[in-house]
């Protein structure tokens, strides 16, 4: 997964699922703003996955999330 860097973000959340409505979703939390790509491992072969991402900011011990991006389809090999 490659994505553009958000200037004031603390980190990112990535969600992926086999279903377009993100039923039984798995979430990855990236705590560094400098990371702009992530490889997801241990996926099922020859399946379509739906992926979305959002950024977050932590200020005064309170976390504020952006909205999710539109989901993208990706097929594993």
PDB file of N, CA and C in Angstrom:
ATOM      1  N   UNK A   1       0.851  -1.170   0.000  1.00  0.00           N
ATOM      2  CA  UNK A   1       0.000   0.000   0.000  1.00  0.00           C
ATOM      3  C   UNK A   1       0.894   1.229   0.000  1.00  0.00           C
ATOM      4  N   UNK A   2       0.677   2.111  -0.936  1.00  0.00           N
ATOM      5  CA  UNK A   2       1.371   3.394  -0.981  1.00  0.00           C
ATOM      6  C   UNK A   2       0.354   4.494  -0.774  1.00  0.00           C
ATOM      7  N   UNK A   3       0.717   5.524  -0.031  1.00  0.00           N
ATOM      8  CA  UNK A   3      -0.197   6.637   0.228  1.00  0.00           C
ATOM      9  C   UNK A   3       0.601   7.915   0.417  1.00  0.00           C
ATOM     10  N   UNK A   4      -0.107   9.023   0.279  1.00  0.00           N
ATOM     11  CA  UNK A   4       0.544  10.325   0.421  1.00  0.00           C
ATOM     12  C   UNK A   4       0.633  10.706   1.892  1.00  0.00           C
ATOM     13  N   UNK A   5       1.682  11.418   2.212  1.00  0.00           N
ATOM     14  CA  UNK A   5       1.928  11.853   3.576  1.00  0.00           C
ATOM     15  C   UNK A   5       1.025  13.028   3.931  1.00  0.00           C
ATOM     16  N   UNK A   6       0.431  12.999   5.125  1.00  0.00           N
ATOM     17  CA  UNK A   6      -0.365  14.109   5.636  1.00  0.00           C
ATOM     18  C   UNK A   6       0.542  14.914   6.562  1.00  0.00           C
ATOM     19  N   UNK A   7       0.592  16.215   6.367  1.00  0.00           N
ATOM     20  CA  UNK A   7       1.598  17.060   7.015  1.00  0.00           C
ATOM     21  C   UNK A   7       1.559  17.005   8.543  1.00  0.00           C
ATOM     22  N   UNK A   8       0.403  17.183   9.157  1.00  0.00           N
ATOM     23  CA  UNK A   8       0.358  17.286  10.618  1.00  0.00           C
ATOM     24  C   UNK A   8      -0.105  16.002  11.299  1.00  0.00           C
ATOM     25  N   UNK A   9      -0.133  14.887  10.592  1.00  0.00           N
ATOM     26  CA  UNK A   9      -0.611  13.621  11.158  1.00  0.00           C
ATOM     27  C   UNK A   9       0.438  13.011  12.084  1.00  0.00           C
ATOM     28  N   UNK A  10      -0.044  12.361  13.139  1.00  0.00           N
ATOM     29  CA  UNK A  10       0.827  11.616  14.039  1.00  0.00           C
ATOM     30  C   UNK A  10       1.094  10.227  13.492  1.00  0.00           C
ATOM     31  N   UNK A  11       0.078   9.638  12.838  1.00  0.00           N
ATOM     32  CA  UNK A  11       0.214   8.301  12.276  1.00  0.00           C
ATOM     33  C   UNK A  11      -0.979   7.968  11.394  1.00  0.00           C
ATOM     34  N   UNK A  12      -1.098   6.680  11.030  1.00  0.00           N
ATOM     35  CA  UNK A  12      -2.146   6.247  10.108  1.00  0.00           C
ATOM     36  C   UNK A  12      -2.750   4.937  10.591  1.00  0.00           C
ATOM     37  N   UNK A  13      -3.987   4.692  10.181  1.00  0.00           N
ATOM     38  CA  UNK A  13      -4.636   3.409  10.387  1.00  0.00           C
ATOM     39  C   UNK A  13      -4.994   2.835   9.020  1.00  0.00           C
ATOM     40  N   UNK A  14      -4.709   1.565   8.818  1.00  0.00           N
ATOM     41  CA  UNK A  14      -5.048   0.877   7.578  1.00  0.00           C
ATOM     42  C   UNK A  14      -5.991  -0.267   7.935  1.00  0.00           C
ATOM     43  N   UNK A  15      -7.094  -0.372   7.211  1.00  0.00           N
ATOM     44  CA  UNK A  15      -8.014  -1.479   7.396  1.00  0.00           C
ATOM     45  C   UNK A  15      -8.115  -2.264   6.104  1.00  0.00           C
ATOM     46  N   UNK A  16      -8.221  -3.590   6.220  1.00  0.00           N
ATOM     47  CA  UNK A  16      -8.417  -4.436   5.044  1.00  0.00           C
ATOM     48  C   UNK A  16      -9.366  -5.575   5.381  1.00  0.00           C
ATOM     49  N   UNK A  17     -10.129  -5.969   4.362  1.00  0.00           N
ATOM     50  CA  UNK A  17     -11.144  -6.990   4.554  1.00  0.00           C
ATOM     51  C   UNK A  17     -11.422  -7.678   3.218  1.00  0.00           C
ATOM     52  N   UNK A  18     -12.005  -8.851   3.286  1.00  0.00           N
ATOM     53  CA  UNK A  18     -12.439  -9.554   2.082  1.00  0.00           C
ATOM     54  C   UNK A  18     -13.796  -9.050   1.609  1.00  0.00           C
ATOM     55  N   UNK A  19     -14.476  -8.259   2.425  1.00  0.00           N
ATOM     56  CA  UNK A  19     -15.830  -7.780   2.125  1.00  0.00           C
ATOM     57  C   UNK A  19     -15.833  -6.270   1.916  1.00  0.00           C
ATOM     58  N   UNK A  20     -16.645  -5.803   0.973  1.00  0.00           N
ATOM     59  CA  UNK A  20     -16.684  -4.365   0.667  1.00  0.00           C
ATOM     60  C   UNK A  20     -17.309  -3.545   1.792  1.00  0.00           C
ATOM     61  N   UNK A  21     -18.122  -4.163   2.643  1.00  0.00           N
ATOM     62  CA  UNK A  21     -18.705  -3.446   3.783  1.00  0.00           C
ATOM     63  C   UNK A  21     -17.811  -3.512   5.022  1.00  0.00           C
ATOM     64  N   UNK A  22     -16.615  -4.057   4.870  1.00  0.00           N
ATOM     65  CA  UNK A  22     -15.586  -4.174   5.910  1.00  0.00           C
ATOM     66  C   UNK A  22     -16.077  -4.972   7.122  1.00  0.00           C
ATOM     67  N   UNK A  23     -16.864  -6.026   6.832  1.00  0.00           N
ATOM     68  CA  UNK A  23     -17.233  -6.990   7.848  1.00  0.00           C
ATOM     69  C   UNK A  23     -15.997  -7.840   8.116  1.00  0.00           C
ATOM     70  N   UNK A  24     -15.772  -8.197   9.357  1.00  0.00           N
ATOM     71  CA  UNK A  24     -14.575  -8.942   9.801  1.00  0.00           C
ATOM     72  C   UNK A  24     -13.298  -8.285   9.275  1.00  0.00           C
ATOM     73  N   UNK A  25     -13.091  -7.061   9.714  1.00  0.00           N
ATOM     74  CA  UNK A  25     -11.984  -6.229   9.249  1.00  0.00           C
ATOM     75  C   UNK A  25     -10.757  -6.417  10.142  1.00  0.00           C
ATOM     76  N   UNK A  26      -9.576  -6.207   9.567  1.00  0.00           N
ATOM     77  CA  UNK A  26      -8.332  -6.202  10.336  1.00  0.00           C
ATOM     78  C   UNK A  26      -7.717  -4.817  10.208  1.00  0.00           C
ATOM     79  N   UNK A  27      -7.153  -4.322  11.303  1.00  0.00           N
ATOM     80  CA  UNK A  27      -6.629  -2.959  11.355  1.00  0.00           C
ATOM     81  C   UNK A  27      -5.141  -2.976  11.695  1.00  0.00           C
ATOM     82  N   UNK A  28      -4.398  -2.147  10.975  1.00  0.00           N
ATOM     83  CA  UNK A  28      -2.970  -1.947  11.237  1.00  0.00           C
ATOM     84  C   UNK A  28      -2.792  -0.492  11.646  1.00  0.00           C
ATOM     85  N   UNK A  29      -2.076  -0.259  12.744  1.00  0.00           N
ATOM     86  CA  UNK A  29      -1.826   1.106  13.206  1.00  0.00           C
ATOM     87  C   UNK A  29      -0.350   1.442  12.989  1.00  0.00           C
ATOM     88  N   UNK A  30      -0.102   2.490  12.221  1.00  0.00           N
ATOM     89  CA  UNK A  30       1.258   2.964  11.968  1.00  0.00           C
ATOM     90  C   UNK A  30       1.473   4.219  12.802  1.00  0.00           C
ATOM     91  N   UNK A  31       2.464   4.205  13.670  1.00  0.00           N
ATOM     92  CA  UNK A  31       2.644   5.294  14.620  1.00  0.00           C
ATOM     93  C   UNK A  31       3.637   6.358  14.169  1.00  0.00           C
ATOM     94  N   UNK A  32       4.213   6.187  12.978  1.00  0.00           N
ATOM     95  CA  UNK A  32       5.157   7.186  12.472  1.00  0.00           C
ATOM     96  C   UNK A  32       4.569   7.879  11.256  1.00  0.00           C
ATOM     97  N   UNK A  33       4.709   9.181  11.200  1.00  0.00           N
ATOM     98  CA  UNK A  33       4.216   9.956  10.071  1.00  0.00           C
ATOM     99  C   UNK A  33       5.117   9.803   8.859  1.00  0.00           C
ATOM    100  N   UNK A  34       6.353   9.408   9.059  1.00  0.00           N
ATOM    101  CA  UNK A  34       7.315   9.349   7.957  1.00  0.00           C
ATOM    102  C   UNK A  34       7.104   8.135   7.049  1.00  0.00           C
ATOM    103  N   UNK A  35       6.358   7.118   7.505  1.00  0.00           N
ATOM    104  CA  UNK A  35       6.131   5.916   6.694  1.00  0.00           C
ATOM    105  C   UNK A  35       5.054   6.210   5.653  1.00  0.00           C
ATOM    106  N   UNK A  36       5.350   5.958   4.375  1.00  0.00           N
ATOM    107  CA  UNK A  36       4.368   6.213   3.317  1.00  0.00           C
ATOM    108  C   UNK A  36       4.016   4.967   2.512  1.00  0.00           C
ATOM    109  N   UNK A  37       4.506   3.811   2.938  1.00  0.00           N
ATOM    110  CA  UNK A  37       4.071   2.568   2.312  1.00  0.00           C
ATOM    111  C   UNK A  37       4.175   1.429   3.314  1.00  0.00           C
ATOM    112  N   UNK A  38       3.286   0.445   3.119  1.00  0.00           N
ATOM    113  CA  UNK A  38       3.211  -0.685   4.040  1.00  0.00           C
ATOM    114  C   UNK A  38       2.881  -1.939   3.248  1.00  0.00           C
ATOM    115  N   UNK A  39       3.558  -3.022   3.533  1.00  0.00           N
ATOM    116  CA  UNK A  39       3.279  -4.315   2.918  1.00  0.00           C
ATOM    117  C   UNK A  39       2.514  -5.169   3.918  1.00  0.00           C
ATOM    118  N   UNK A  40       1.347  -5.646   3.499  1.00  0.00           N
ATOM    119  CA  UNK A  40       0.532  -6.496   4.363  1.00  0.00           C
ATOM    120  C   UNK A  40       0.849  -7.940   4.009  1.00  0.00           C
ATOM    121  N   UNK A  41       1.185  -8.727   5.013  1.00  0.00           N
ATOM    122  CA  UNK A  41       1.556 -10.113   4.790  1.00  0.00           C
ATOM    123  C   UNK A  41       0.473 -11.046   5.319  1.00  0.00           C
ATOM    124  N   UNK A  42       0.631 -12.321   5.058  1.00  0.00           N
ATOM    125  CA  UNK A  42      -0.267 -13.391   5.509  1.00  0.00           C
ATOM    126  C   UNK A  42      -1.690 -13.216   4.982  1.00  0.00           C
ATOM    127  N   UNK A  43      -1.809 -12.871   3.691  1.00  0.00           N
ATOM    128  CA  UNK A  43      -3.111 -12.763   3.051  1.00  0.00           C
ATOM    129  C   UNK A  43      -3.404 -14.057   2.294  1.00  0.00           C
ATOM    130  N   UNK A  44      -4.681 -14.319   2.053  1.00  0.00           N
ATOM    131  CA  UNK A  44      -5.084 -15.500   1.301  1.00  0.00           C
ATOM    132  C   UNK A  44      -4.754 -15.297  -0.176  1.00  0.00           C
ATOM    133  N   UNK A  45      -4.409 -16.377  -0.857  1.00  0.00           N
ATOM    134  CA  UNK A  45      -4.038 -16.306  -2.271  1.00  0.00           C
ATOM    135  C   UNK A  45      -5.271 -16.173  -3.157  1.00  0.00           C
ATOM    136  N   UNK A  46      -5.117 -15.457  -4.266  1.00  0.00           N
ATOM    137  CA  UNK A  46      -6.159 -15.301  -5.302  1.00  0.00           C
ATOM    138  C   UNK A  46      -7.480 -14.785  -4.736  1.00  0.00           C
ATOM    139  N   UNK A  47      -7.419 -13.823  -3.850  1.00  0.00           N
ATOM    140  CA  UNK A  47      -8.617 -13.218  -3.264  1.00  0.00           C
ATOM    141  C   UNK A  47      -8.598 -11.715  -3.501  1.00  0.00           C
ATOM    142  N   UNK A  48      -9.795 -11.107  -3.547  1.00  0.00           N
ATOM    143  CA  UNK A  48      -9.902  -9.655  -3.652  1.00  0.00           C
ATOM    144  C   UNK A  48     -10.038  -9.077  -2.246  1.00  0.00           C
ATOM    145  N   UNK A  49      -9.189  -8.131  -1.933  1.00  0.00           N
ATOM    146  CA  UNK A  49      -9.230  -7.440  -0.640  1.00  0.00           C
ATOM    147  C   UNK A  49      -9.639  -5.995  -0.856  1.00  0.00           C
ATOM    148  N   UNK A  50     -10.335  -5.455   0.112  1.00  0.00           N
ATOM    149  CA  UNK A  50     -10.718  -4.050   0.113  1.00  0.00           C
ATOM    150  C   UNK A  50      -9.889  -3.358   1.193  1.00  0.00           C
ATOM    151  N   UNK A  51      -9.300  -2.218   0.818  1.00  0.00           N
ATOM    152  CA  UNK A  51      -8.370  -1.522   1.706  1.00  0.00           C
ATOM    153  C   UNK A  51      -8.781  -0.067   1.819  1.00  0.00           C
ATOM    154  N   UNK A  52      -8.681   0.487   3.039  1.00  0.00           N
ATOM    155  CA  UNK A  52      -8.905   1.921   3.248  1.00  0.00           C
ATOM    156  C   UNK A  52      -7.937   2.409   4.318  1.00  0.00           C
ATOM    157  N   UNK A  53      -7.727   3.711   4.350  1.00  0.00           N
ATOM    158  CA  UNK A  53      -6.736   4.297   5.264  1.00  0.00           C
ATOM    159  C   UNK A  53      -7.260   5.623   5.797  1.00  0.00           C
ATOM    160  N   UNK A  54      -6.809   5.986   6.995  1.00  0.00           N
ATOM    161  CA  UNK A  54      -7.107   7.306   7.563  1.00  0.00           C
ATOM    162  C   UNK A  54      -5.940   7.745   8.437  1.00  0.00           C
ATOM    163  N   UNK A  55      -5.811   9.037   8.613  1.00  0.00           N
ATOM    164  CA  UNK A  55      -4.745   9.586   9.452  1.00  0.00           C
ATOM    165  C   UNK A  55      -5.326   9.953  10.812  1.00  0.00           C
ATOM    166  N   UNK A  56      -4.436  10.111  11.785  1.00  0.00           N
ATOM    167  CA  UNK A  56      -4.870  10.565  13.103  1.00  0.00           C
ATOM    168  C   UNK A  56      -3.826  11.492  13.707  1.00  0.00           C
ATOM    169  N   UNK A  57      -4.313  12.318  14.639  1.00  0.00           N
ATOM    170  CA  UNK A  57      -3.458  13.277  15.342  1.00  0.00           C
ATOM    171  C   UNK A  57      -3.690  13.101  16.840  1.00  0.00           C
ATOM    172  N   UNK A  58      -2.619  13.054  17.613  1.00  0.00           N
ATOM    173  CA  UNK A  58      -2.723  12.975  19.066  1.00  0.00           C
ATOM    174  C   UNK A  58      -2.282  14.316  19.645  1.00  0.00           C
ATOM    175  N   UNK A  59      -3.208  14.979  20.360  1.00  0.00           N
ATOM    176  CA  UNK A  59      -2.904  16.247  21.032  1.00  0.00           C
ATOM    177  C   UNK A  59      -3.487  16.203  22.429  1.00  0.00           C
ATOM    178  N   UNK A  60      -2.685  16.522  23.425  1.00  0.00           N
ATOM    179  CA  UNK A  60      -3.109  16.528  24.820  1.00  0.00           C
ATOM    180  C   UNK A  60      -3.752  15.194  25.214  1.00  0.00           C
ATOM    181  N   UNK A  61      -3.145  14.093  24.794  1.00  0.00           N
ATOM    182  CA  UNK A  61      -3.595  12.728  25.077  1.00  0.00           C
ATOM    183  C   UNK A  61      -4.970  12.412  24.495  1.00  0.00           C
ATOM    184  N   UNK A  62      -5.421  13.196  23.526  1.00  0.00           N
ATOM    185  CA  UNK A  62      -6.695  12.949  22.856  1.00  0.00           C
ATOM    186  C   UNK A  62      -6.422  12.671  21.380  1.00  0.00           C
ATOM    187  N   UNK A  63      -7.021  11.602  20.857  1.00  0.00           N
ATOM    188  CA  UNK A  63      -6.797  11.194  19.469  1.00  0.00           C
ATOM    189  C   UNK A  63      -7.956  11.641  18.599  1.00  0.00           C
ATOM    190  N   UNK A  64      -7.636  12.323  17.504  1.00  0.00           N
ATOM    191  CA  UNK A  64      -8.626  12.770  16.538  1.00  0.00           C
ATOM    192  C   UNK A  64      -8.334  12.086  15.204  1.00  0.00           C
ATOM    193  N   UNK A  65      -9.363  11.443  14.645  1.00  0.00           N
ATOM    194  CA  UNK A  65      -9.209  10.696  13.399  1.00  0.00           C
ATOM    195  C   UNK A  65      -9.815  11.460  12.235  1.00  0.00           C
ATOM    196  N   UNK A  66      -9.233  11.311  11.056  1.00  0.00           N
ATOM    197  CA  UNK A  66      -9.835  11.842   9.831  1.00  0.00           C
ATOM    198  C   UNK A  66     -10.862  10.827   9.340  1.00  0.00           C
ATOM    199  N   UNK A  67     -11.571  11.158   8.285  1.00  0.00           N
ATOM    200  CA  UNK A  67     -12.517  10.195   7.728  1.00  0.00           C
ATOM    201  C   UNK A  67     -11.750   9.158   6.903  1.00  0.00           C
ATOM    202  N   UNK A  68     -12.365   8.010   6.687  1.00  0.00           N
ATOM    203  CA  UNK A  68     -11.746   6.951   5.899  1.00  0.00           C
ATOM    204  C   UNK A  68     -11.706   7.353   4.430  1.00  0.00           C
ATOM    205  N   UNK A  69     -10.701   6.917   3.727  1.00  0.00           N
ATOM    206  CA  UNK A  69     -10.647   7.116   2.277  1.00  0.00           C
ATOM    207  C   UNK A  69     -11.649   6.176   1.614  1.00  0.00           C
ATOM    208  N   UNK A  70     -11.906   6.406   0.335  1.00  0.00           N
ATOM    209  CA  UNK A  70     -12.715   5.440  -0.405  1.00  0.00           C
ATOM    210  C   UNK A  70     -11.955   4.133  -0.477  1.00  0.00           C
ATOM    211  N   UNK A  71     -12.685   3.040  -0.411  1.00  0.00           N
ATOM    212  CA  UNK A  71     -12.003   1.744  -0.416  1.00  0.00           C
ATOM    213  C   UNK A  71     -11.472   1.421  -1.818  1.00  0.00           C
ATOM    214  N   UNK A  72     -10.355   0.752  -1.837  1.00  0.00           N
ATOM    215  CA  UNK A  72      -9.723   0.313  -3.081  1.00  0.00           C
ATOM    216  C   UNK A  72      -9.672  -1.205  -3.080  1.00  0.00           C
ATOM    217  N   UNK A  73      -9.836  -1.786  -4.269  1.00  0.00           N
ATOM    218  CA  UNK A  73      -9.758  -3.233  -4.428  1.00  0.00           C
ATOM    219  C   UNK A  73      -8.340  -3.624  -4.814  1.00  0.00           C
ATOM    220  N   UNK A  74      -7.881  -4.717  -4.241  1.00  0.00           N
ATOM    221  CA  UNK A  74      -6.583  -5.256  -4.610  1.00  0.00           C
ATOM    222  C   UNK A  74      -6.684  -6.774  -4.634  1.00  0.00           C
ATOM    223  N   UNK A  75      -6.112  -7.399  -5.653  1.00  0.00           N
ATOM    224  CA  UNK A  75      -6.163  -8.843  -5.771  1.00  0.00           C
ATOM    225  C   UNK A  75      -4.804  -9.416  -5.449  1.00  0.00           C
ATOM    226  N   UNK A  76      -4.790 -10.437  -4.605  1.00  0.00           N
ATOM    227  CA  UNK A  76      -3.530 -11.088  -4.254  1.00  0.00           C
ATOM    228  C   UNK A  76      -3.156 -12.113  -5.313  1.00  0.00           C
ATOM    229  N   UNK A  77      -1.899 -12.456  -5.362  1.00  0.00           N
ATOM    230  CA  UNK A  77      -1.409 -13.409  -6.365  1.00  0.00           C
ATOM    231  C   UNK A  77      -1.210 -14.768  -5.735  1.00  0.00           C
TER     232      UNK A  77
END
